[in-house]
PDB file of C-alpha atoms and ligand atoms in Angstrom:
ATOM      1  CA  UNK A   4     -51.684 -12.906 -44.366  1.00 47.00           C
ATOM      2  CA  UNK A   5     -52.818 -13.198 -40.850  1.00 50.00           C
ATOM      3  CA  UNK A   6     -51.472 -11.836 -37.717  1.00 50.00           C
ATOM      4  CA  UNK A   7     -49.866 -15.632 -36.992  1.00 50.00           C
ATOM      5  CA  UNK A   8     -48.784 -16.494 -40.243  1.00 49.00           C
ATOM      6  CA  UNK A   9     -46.244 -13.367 -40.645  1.00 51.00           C
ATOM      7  CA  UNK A  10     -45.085 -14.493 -36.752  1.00 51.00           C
ATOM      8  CA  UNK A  11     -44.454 -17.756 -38.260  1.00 53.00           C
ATOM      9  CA  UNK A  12     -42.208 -16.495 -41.220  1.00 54.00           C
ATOM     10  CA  UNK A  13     -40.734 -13.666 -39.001  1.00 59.00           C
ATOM     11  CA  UNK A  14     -39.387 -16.013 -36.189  1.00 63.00           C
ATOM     12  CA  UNK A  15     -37.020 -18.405 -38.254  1.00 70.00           C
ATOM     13  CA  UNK A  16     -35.091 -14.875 -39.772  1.00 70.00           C
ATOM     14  CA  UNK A  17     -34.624 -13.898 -36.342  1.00 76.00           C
ATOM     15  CA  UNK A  18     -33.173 -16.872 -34.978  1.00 77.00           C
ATOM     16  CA  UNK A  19     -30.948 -17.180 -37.871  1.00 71.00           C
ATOM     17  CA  UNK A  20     -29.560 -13.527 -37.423  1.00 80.00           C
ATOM     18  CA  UNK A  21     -29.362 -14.950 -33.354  1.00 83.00           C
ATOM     19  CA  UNK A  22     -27.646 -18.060 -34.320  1.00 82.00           C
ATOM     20  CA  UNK A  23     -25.116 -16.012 -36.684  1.00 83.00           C
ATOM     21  CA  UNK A  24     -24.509 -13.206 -33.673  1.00 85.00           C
ATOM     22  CA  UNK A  25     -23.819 -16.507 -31.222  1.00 83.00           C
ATOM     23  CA  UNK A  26     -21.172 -17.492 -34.302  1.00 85.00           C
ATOM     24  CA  UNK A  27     -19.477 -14.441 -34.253  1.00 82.00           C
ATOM     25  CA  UNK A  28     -19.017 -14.382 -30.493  1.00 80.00           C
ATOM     26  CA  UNK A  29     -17.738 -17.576 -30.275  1.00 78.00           C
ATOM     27  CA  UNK A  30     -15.406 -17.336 -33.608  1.00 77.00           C
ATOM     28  CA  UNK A  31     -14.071 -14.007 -31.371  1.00 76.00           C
ATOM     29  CA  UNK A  32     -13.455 -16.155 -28.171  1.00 59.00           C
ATOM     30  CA  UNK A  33     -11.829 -18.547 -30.287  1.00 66.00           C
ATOM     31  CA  UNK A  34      -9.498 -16.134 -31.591  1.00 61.00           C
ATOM     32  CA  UNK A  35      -8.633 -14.521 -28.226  1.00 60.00           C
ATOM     33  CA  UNK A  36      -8.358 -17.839 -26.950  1.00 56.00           C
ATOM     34  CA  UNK A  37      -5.852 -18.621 -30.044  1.00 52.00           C
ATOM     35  CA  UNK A  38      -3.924 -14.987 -28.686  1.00 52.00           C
ATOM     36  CA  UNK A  39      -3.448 -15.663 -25.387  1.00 45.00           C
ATOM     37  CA  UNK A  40      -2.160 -19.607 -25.866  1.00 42.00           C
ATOM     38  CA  UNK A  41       0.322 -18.097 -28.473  1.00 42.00           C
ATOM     39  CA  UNK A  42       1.570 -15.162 -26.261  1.00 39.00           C
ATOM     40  CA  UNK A  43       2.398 -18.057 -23.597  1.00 38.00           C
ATOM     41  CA  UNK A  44       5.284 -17.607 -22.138  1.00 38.00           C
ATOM     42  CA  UNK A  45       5.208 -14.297 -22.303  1.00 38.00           C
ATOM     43  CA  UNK A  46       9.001 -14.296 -21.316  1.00 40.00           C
ATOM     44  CA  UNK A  47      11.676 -16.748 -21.826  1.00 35.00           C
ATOM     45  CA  UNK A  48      14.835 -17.423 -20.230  1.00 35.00           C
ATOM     46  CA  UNK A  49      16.358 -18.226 -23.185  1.00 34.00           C
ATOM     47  CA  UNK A  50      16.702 -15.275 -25.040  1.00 36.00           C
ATOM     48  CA  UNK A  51      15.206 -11.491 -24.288  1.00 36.00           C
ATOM     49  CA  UNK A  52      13.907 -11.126 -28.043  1.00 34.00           C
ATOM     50  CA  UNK A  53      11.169 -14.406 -27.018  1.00 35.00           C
ATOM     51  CA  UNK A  54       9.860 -11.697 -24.820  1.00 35.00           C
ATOM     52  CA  UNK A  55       7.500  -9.972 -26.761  1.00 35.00           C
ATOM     53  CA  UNK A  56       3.970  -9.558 -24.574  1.00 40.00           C
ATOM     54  CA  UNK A  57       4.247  -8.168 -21.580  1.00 48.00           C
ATOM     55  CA  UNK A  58       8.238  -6.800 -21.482  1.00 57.00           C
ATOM     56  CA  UNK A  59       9.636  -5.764 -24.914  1.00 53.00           C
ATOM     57  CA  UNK A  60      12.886  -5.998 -25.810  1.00 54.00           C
ATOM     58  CA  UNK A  61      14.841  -2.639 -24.559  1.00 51.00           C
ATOM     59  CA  UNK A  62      16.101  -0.696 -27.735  1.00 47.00           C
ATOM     60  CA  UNK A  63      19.853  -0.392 -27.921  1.00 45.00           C
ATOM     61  CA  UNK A  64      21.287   2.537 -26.072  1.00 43.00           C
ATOM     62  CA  UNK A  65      17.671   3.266 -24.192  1.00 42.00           C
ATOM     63  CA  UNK A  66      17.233   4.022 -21.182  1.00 42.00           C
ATOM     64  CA  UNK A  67      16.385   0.739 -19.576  1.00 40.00           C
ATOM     65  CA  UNK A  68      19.878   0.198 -18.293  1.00 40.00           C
ATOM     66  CA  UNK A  69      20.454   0.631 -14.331  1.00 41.00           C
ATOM     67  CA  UNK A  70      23.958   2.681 -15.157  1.00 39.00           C
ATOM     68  CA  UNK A  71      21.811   5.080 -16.183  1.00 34.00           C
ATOM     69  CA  UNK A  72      19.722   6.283 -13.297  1.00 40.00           C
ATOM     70  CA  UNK A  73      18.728   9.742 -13.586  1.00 37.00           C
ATOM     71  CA  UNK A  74      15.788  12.262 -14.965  1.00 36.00           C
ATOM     72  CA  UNK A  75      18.194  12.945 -18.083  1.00 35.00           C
ATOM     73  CA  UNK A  76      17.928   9.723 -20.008  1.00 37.00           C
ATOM     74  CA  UNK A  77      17.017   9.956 -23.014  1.00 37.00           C
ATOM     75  CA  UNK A  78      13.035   8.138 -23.546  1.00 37.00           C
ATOM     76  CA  UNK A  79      12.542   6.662 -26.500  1.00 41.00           C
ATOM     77  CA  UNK A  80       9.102   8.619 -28.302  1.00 40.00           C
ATOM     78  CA  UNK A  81       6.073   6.988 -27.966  1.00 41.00           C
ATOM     79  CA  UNK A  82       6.642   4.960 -24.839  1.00 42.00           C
ATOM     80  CA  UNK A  83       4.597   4.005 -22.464  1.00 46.00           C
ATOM     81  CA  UNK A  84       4.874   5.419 -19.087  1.00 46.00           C
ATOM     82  CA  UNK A  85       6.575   2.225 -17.661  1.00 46.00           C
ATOM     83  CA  UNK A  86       9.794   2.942 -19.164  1.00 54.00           C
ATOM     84  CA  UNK A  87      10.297   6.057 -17.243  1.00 72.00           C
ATOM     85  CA  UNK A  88      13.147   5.665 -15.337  1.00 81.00           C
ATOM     86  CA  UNK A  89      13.791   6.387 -11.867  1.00 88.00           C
ATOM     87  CA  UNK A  90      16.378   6.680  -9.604  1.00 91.00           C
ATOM     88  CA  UNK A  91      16.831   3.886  -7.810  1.00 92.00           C
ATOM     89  CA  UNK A  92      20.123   5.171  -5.741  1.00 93.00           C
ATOM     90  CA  UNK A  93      17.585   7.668  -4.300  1.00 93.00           C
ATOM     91  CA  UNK A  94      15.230   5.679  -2.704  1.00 96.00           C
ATOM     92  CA  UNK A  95      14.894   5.978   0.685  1.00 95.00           C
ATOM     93  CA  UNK A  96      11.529   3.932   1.601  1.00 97.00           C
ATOM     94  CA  UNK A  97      11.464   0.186   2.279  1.00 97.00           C
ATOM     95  CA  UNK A  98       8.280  -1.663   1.864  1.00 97.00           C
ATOM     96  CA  UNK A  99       5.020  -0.905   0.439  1.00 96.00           C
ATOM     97  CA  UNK A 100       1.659  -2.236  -0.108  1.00 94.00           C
ATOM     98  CA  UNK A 101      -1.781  -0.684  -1.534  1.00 92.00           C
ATOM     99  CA  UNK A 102      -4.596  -3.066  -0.692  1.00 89.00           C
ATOM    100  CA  UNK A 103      -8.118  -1.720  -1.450  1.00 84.00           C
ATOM    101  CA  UNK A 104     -10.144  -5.195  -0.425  1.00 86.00           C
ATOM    102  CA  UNK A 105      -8.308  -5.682   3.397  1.00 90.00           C
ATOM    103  CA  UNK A 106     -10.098  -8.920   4.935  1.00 91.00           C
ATOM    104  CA  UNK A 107      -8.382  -9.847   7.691  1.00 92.00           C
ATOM    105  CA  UNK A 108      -9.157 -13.828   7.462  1.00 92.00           C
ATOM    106  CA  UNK A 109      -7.000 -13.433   3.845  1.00 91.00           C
ATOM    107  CA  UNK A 110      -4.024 -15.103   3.617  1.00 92.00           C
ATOM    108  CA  UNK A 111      -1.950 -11.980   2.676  1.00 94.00           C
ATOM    109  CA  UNK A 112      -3.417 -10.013   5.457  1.00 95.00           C
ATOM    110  CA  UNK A 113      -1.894 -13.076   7.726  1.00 95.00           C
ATOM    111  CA  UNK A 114       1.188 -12.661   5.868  1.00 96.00           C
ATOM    112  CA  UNK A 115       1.450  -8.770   6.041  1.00 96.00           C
ATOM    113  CA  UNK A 116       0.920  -9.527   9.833  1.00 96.00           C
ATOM    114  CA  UNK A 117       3.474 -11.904  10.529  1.00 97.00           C
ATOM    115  CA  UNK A 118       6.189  -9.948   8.012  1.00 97.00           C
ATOM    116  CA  UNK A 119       5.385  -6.762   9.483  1.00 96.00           C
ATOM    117  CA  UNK A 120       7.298  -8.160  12.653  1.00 97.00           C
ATOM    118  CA  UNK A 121      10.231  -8.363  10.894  1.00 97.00           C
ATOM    119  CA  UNK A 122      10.484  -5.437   8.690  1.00 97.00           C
ATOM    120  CA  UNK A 123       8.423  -1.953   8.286  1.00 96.00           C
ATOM    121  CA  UNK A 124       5.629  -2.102   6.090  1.00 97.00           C
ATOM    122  CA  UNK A 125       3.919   0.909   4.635  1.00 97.00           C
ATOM    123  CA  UNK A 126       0.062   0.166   4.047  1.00 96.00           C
ATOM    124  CA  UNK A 127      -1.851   2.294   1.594  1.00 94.00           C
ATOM    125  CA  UNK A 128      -5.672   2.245   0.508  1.00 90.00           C
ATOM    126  CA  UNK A 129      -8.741   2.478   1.445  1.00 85.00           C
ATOM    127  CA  UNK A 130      -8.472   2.298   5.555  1.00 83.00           C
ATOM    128  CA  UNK A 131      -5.094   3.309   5.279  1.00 92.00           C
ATOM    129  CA  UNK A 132      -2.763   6.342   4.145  1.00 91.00           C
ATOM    130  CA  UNK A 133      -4.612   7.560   1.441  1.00 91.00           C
ATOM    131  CA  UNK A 134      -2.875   7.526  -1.878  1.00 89.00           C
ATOM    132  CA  UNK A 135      -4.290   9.154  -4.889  1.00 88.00           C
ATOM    133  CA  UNK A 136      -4.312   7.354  -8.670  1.00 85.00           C
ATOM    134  CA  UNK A 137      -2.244  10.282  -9.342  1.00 86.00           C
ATOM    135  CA  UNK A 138       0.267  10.173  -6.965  1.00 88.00           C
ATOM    136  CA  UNK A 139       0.585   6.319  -6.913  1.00 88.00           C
ATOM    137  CA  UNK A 140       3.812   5.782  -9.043  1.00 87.00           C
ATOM    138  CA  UNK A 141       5.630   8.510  -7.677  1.00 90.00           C
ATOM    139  CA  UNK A 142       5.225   7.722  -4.312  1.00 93.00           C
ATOM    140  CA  UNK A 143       5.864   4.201  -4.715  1.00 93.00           C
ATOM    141  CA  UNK A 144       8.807   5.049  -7.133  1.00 95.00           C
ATOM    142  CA  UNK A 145      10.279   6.003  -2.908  1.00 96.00           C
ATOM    143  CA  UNK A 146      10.396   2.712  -2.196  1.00 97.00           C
ATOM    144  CA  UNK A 147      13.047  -0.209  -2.865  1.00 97.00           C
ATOM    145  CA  UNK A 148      10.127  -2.906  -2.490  1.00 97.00           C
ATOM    146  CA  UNK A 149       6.466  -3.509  -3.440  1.00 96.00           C
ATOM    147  CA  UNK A 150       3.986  -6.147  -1.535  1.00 96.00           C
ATOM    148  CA  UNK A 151       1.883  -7.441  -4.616  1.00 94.00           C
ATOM    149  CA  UNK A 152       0.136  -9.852  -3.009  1.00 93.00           C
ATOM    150  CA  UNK A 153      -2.820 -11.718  -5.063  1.00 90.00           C
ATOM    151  CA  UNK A 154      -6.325 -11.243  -2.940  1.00 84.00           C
ATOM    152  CA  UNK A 155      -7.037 -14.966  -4.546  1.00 78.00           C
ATOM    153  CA  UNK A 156      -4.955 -17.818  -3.806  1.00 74.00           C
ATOM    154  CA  UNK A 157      -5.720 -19.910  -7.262  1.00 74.00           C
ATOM    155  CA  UNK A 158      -3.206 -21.277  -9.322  1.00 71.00           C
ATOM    156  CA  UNK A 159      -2.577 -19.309 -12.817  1.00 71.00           C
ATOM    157  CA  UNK A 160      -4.299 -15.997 -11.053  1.00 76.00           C
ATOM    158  CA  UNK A 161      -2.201 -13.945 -11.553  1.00 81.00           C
ATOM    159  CA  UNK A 162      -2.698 -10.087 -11.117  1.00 82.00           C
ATOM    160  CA  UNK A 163      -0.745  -8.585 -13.504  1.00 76.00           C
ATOM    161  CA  UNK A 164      -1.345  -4.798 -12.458  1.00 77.00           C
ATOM    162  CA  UNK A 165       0.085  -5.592  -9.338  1.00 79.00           C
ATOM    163  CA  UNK A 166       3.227  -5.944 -10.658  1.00 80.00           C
ATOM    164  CA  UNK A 167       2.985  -3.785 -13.285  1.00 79.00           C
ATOM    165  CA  UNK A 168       2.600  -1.142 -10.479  1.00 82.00           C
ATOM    166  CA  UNK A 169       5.903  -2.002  -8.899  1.00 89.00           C
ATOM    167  CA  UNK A 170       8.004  -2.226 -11.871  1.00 88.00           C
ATOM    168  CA  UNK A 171       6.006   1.165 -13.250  1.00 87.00           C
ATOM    169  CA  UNK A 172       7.558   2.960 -10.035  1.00 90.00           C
ATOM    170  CA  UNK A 173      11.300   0.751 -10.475  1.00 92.00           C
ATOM    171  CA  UNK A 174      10.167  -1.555  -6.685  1.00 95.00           C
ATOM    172  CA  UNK A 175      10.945  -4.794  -7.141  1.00 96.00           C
ATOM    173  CA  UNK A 176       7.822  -6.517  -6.953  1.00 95.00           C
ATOM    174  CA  UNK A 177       7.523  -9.054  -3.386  1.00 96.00           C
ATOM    175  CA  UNK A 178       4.612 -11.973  -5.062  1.00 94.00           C
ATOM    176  CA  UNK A 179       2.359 -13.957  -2.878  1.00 94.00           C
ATOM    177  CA  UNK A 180       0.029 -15.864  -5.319  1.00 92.00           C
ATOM    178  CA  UNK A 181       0.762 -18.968  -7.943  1.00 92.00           C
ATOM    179  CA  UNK A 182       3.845 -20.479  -7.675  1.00 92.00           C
ATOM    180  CA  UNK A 183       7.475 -19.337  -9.112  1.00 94.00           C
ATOM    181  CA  UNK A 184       7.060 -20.686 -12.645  1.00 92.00           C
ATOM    182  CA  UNK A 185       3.775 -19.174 -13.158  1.00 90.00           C
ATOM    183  CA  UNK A 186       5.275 -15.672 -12.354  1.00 90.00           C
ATOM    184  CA  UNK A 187       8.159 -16.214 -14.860  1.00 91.00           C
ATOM    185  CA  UNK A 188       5.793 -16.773 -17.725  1.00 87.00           C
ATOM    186  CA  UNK A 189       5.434 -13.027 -16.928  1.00 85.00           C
ATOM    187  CA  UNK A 190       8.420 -11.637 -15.516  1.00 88.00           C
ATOM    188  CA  UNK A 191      12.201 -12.479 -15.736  1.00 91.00           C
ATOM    189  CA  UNK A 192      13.331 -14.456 -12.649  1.00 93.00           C
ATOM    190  CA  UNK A 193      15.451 -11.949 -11.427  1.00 93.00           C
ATOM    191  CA  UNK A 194      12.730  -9.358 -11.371  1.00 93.00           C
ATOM    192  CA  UNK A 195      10.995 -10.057  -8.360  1.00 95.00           C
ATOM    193  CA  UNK A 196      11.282 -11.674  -4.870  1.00 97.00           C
ATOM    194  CA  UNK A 197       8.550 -15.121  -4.218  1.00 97.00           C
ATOM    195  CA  UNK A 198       7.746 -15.370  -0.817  1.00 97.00           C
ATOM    196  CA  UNK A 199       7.742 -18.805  -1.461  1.00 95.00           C
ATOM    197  CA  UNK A 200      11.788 -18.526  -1.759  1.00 96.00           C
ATOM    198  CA  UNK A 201      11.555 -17.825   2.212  1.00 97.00           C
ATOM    199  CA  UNK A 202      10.871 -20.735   4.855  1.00 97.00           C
ATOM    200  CA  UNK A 203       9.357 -17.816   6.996  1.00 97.00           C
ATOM    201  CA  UNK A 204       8.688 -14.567   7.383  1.00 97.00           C
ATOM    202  CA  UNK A 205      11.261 -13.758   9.308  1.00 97.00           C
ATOM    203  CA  UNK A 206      13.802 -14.451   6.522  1.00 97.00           C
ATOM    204  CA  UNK A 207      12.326 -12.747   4.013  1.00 98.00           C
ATOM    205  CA  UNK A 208      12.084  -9.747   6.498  1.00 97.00           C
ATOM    206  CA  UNK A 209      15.987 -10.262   6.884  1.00 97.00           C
ATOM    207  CA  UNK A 210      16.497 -10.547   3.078  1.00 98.00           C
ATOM    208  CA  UNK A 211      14.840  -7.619   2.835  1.00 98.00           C
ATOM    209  CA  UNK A 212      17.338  -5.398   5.195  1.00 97.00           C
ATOM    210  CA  UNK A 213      19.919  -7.424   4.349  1.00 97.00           C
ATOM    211  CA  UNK A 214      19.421  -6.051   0.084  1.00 97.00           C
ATOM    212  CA  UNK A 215      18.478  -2.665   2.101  1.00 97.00           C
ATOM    213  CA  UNK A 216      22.009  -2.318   3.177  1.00 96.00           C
ATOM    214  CA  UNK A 217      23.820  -3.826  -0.287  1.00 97.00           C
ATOM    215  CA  UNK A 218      23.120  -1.933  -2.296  1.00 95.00           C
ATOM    216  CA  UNK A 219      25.100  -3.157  -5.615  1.00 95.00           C
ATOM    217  CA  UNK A 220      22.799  -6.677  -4.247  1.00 96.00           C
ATOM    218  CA  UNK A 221      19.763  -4.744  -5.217  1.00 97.00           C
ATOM    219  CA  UNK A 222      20.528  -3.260  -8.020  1.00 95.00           C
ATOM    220  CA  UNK A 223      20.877  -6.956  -9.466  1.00 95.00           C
ATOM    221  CA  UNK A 224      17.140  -6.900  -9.175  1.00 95.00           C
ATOM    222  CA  UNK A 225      17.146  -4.386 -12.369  1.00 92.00           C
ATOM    223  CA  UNK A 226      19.942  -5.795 -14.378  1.00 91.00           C
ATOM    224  CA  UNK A 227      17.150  -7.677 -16.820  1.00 88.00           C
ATOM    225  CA  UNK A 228      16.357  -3.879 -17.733  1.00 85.00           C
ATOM    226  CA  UNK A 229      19.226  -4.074 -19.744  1.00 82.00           C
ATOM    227  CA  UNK A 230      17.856  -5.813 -22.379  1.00 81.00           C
ATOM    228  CA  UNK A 231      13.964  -5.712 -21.434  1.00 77.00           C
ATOM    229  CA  UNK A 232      10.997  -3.269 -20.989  1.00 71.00           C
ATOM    230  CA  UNK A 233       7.913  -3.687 -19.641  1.00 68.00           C
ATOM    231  CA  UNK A 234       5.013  -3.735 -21.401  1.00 61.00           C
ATOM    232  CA  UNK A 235       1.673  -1.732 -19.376  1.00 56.00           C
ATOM    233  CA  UNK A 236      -0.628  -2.695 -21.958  1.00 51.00           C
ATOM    234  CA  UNK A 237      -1.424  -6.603 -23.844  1.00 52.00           C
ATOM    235  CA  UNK A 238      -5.141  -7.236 -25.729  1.00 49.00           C
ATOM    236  CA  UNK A 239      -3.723 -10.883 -25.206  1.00 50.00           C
ATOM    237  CA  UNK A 240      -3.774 -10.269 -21.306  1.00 49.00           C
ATOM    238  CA  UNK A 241      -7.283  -7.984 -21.552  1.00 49.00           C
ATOM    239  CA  UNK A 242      -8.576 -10.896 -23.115  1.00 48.00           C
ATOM    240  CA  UNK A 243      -7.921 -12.892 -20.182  1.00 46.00           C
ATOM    241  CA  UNK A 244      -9.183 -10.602 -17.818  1.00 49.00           C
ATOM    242  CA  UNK A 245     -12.688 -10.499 -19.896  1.00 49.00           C
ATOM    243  CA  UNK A 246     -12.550 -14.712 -19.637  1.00 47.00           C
ATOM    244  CA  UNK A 247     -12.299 -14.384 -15.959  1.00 49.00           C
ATOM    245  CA  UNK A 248     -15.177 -11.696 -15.523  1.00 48.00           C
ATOM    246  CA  UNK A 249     -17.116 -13.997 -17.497  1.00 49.00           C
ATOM    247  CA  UNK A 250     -16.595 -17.280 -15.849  1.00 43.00           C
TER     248      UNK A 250
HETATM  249  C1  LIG B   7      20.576   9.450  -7.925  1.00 56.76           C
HETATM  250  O1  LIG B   7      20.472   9.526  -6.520  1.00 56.76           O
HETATM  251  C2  LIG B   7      21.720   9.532  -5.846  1.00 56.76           C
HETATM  252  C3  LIG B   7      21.455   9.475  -4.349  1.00 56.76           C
HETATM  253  O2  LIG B   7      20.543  10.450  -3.949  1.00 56.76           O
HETATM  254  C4  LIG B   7      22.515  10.771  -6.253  1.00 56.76           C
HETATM  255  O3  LIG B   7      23.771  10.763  -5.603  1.00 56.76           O
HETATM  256  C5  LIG B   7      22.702  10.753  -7.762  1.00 56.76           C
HETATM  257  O4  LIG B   7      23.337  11.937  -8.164  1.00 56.76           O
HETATM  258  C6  LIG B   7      21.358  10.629  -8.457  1.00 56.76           C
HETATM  259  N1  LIG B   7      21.594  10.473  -9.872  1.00 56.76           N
HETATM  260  C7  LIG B   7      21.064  11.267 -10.772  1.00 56.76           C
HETATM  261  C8  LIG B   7      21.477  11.008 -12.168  1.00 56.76           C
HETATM  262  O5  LIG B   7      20.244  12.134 -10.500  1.00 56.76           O
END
């Protein structure tokens, strides 16, 4: 057999093993695809048990419950980290942000800028205090609010670590991104502040001394912990984020 002949029969085996390798990565997009619309809404209104994906159900008697506010609770084995509870009576910090990618021209640096005017903002990150992986949830776990403000304006992007670092450290989570309704596919409504619930910045800065100084107020902002726990970790939502880098 000649040098072209065995090319000949040695191309068409390839391409099938190609074609069958394409198969397979579609069939697993499919799937994933299949995943994610299932796990949507990942919370519902209607009953905590719907909320299976990114905040489980709180076992009976855990320590999810805001009565119970100190070190001693007991922590169910196995959990993740987010259900470590702090105390939220001991907070004495206000507002804080980590932003790594500061551009000024973004809308939530504008925002930070005109909220800042109203009520004291602590900025972390790179060209800012420093603040270590480490260190990150227990210094934020100081503070009674958390800016997580999406670096994209798009509807349905929706960071999810950003909040999932606020409600890891017990701040209620302050959103600038997709509207309302797309954050409570995620998140109880009562979790988190929209800024969108604000005509300006000046009354959310208000709102946010105003629940500074009532305290039983903010405490409301943890009374879906009763009955929910969130989740740090969802294939459906690392799916999502693999769609995106691949878009
Ligand atoms: C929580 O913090 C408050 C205020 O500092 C304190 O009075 C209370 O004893 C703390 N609770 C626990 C269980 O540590």
């Amino acid at each position: 057999m000649d040098a072209l002949g065995w090319t000949k029969t040695r191309w068409p085996w390839q391409q099938c093993l190609l074609g069958l390798l394409l198969q397979l990565f579609l069939a697993l997009c499919f799937f994933s695809y299949l995943r994610v619309s299932q796990d949507t809404p990942l919370w519902s209104a209607r009953s905590g048990a719907d909320a299976a994906e990114a905040l489980d159900a709180a076992p009976k008697g855990s320590s999810g419950t805001v009565s119970c506010q100190g070190a001693p609770c007991p922590t169910p084995p196995g959990s993740s980290p987010a259900s470590t509870v702090v105390n939220v009576s001991a907070k004495t910090e206000l507002v804080a942000w980590v932003v790594s990618n500061w551009r000024e021209d973004s809308a939530r640096v504008r925002y930070y800028h005109l909220l800042k005017a109203h009520v004291q903002v602590d900025v972390y990150g790179r060209s800012h205090k420093p603040l270590p992986e480490k260190a990150m949830a227990q210094q934020l776990s100081r503070y009674k609010f958390y800016l997580a403000f999406e670096n994209s304006l798009h509807p349905d992007y929706i960071t999810e670590k950003l909040w999932r670092n606020a409600l890891e450290a017990w701040a209620v989570p302050v959103v600038l991104g997709p509207s309302r309704s797309d954050y409570e596919q995620f998140l109880p409504p009562d979790a988190f502040i929209h800024v969108h619930d604000f005509q300006s910045t000046e009354e959310l800065g208000r709102y946010l001394q105003a629940l500074d100084k009532d305290h039983a107020r903010y405490l409301s902002y943890f009374r879906w912990r009763e009955t929910l726990r969130p989740r740090l970790f969802s294939w459906a939502l690392m799916f999502c984020k693999a769609c995106r880098q691949l878009q």
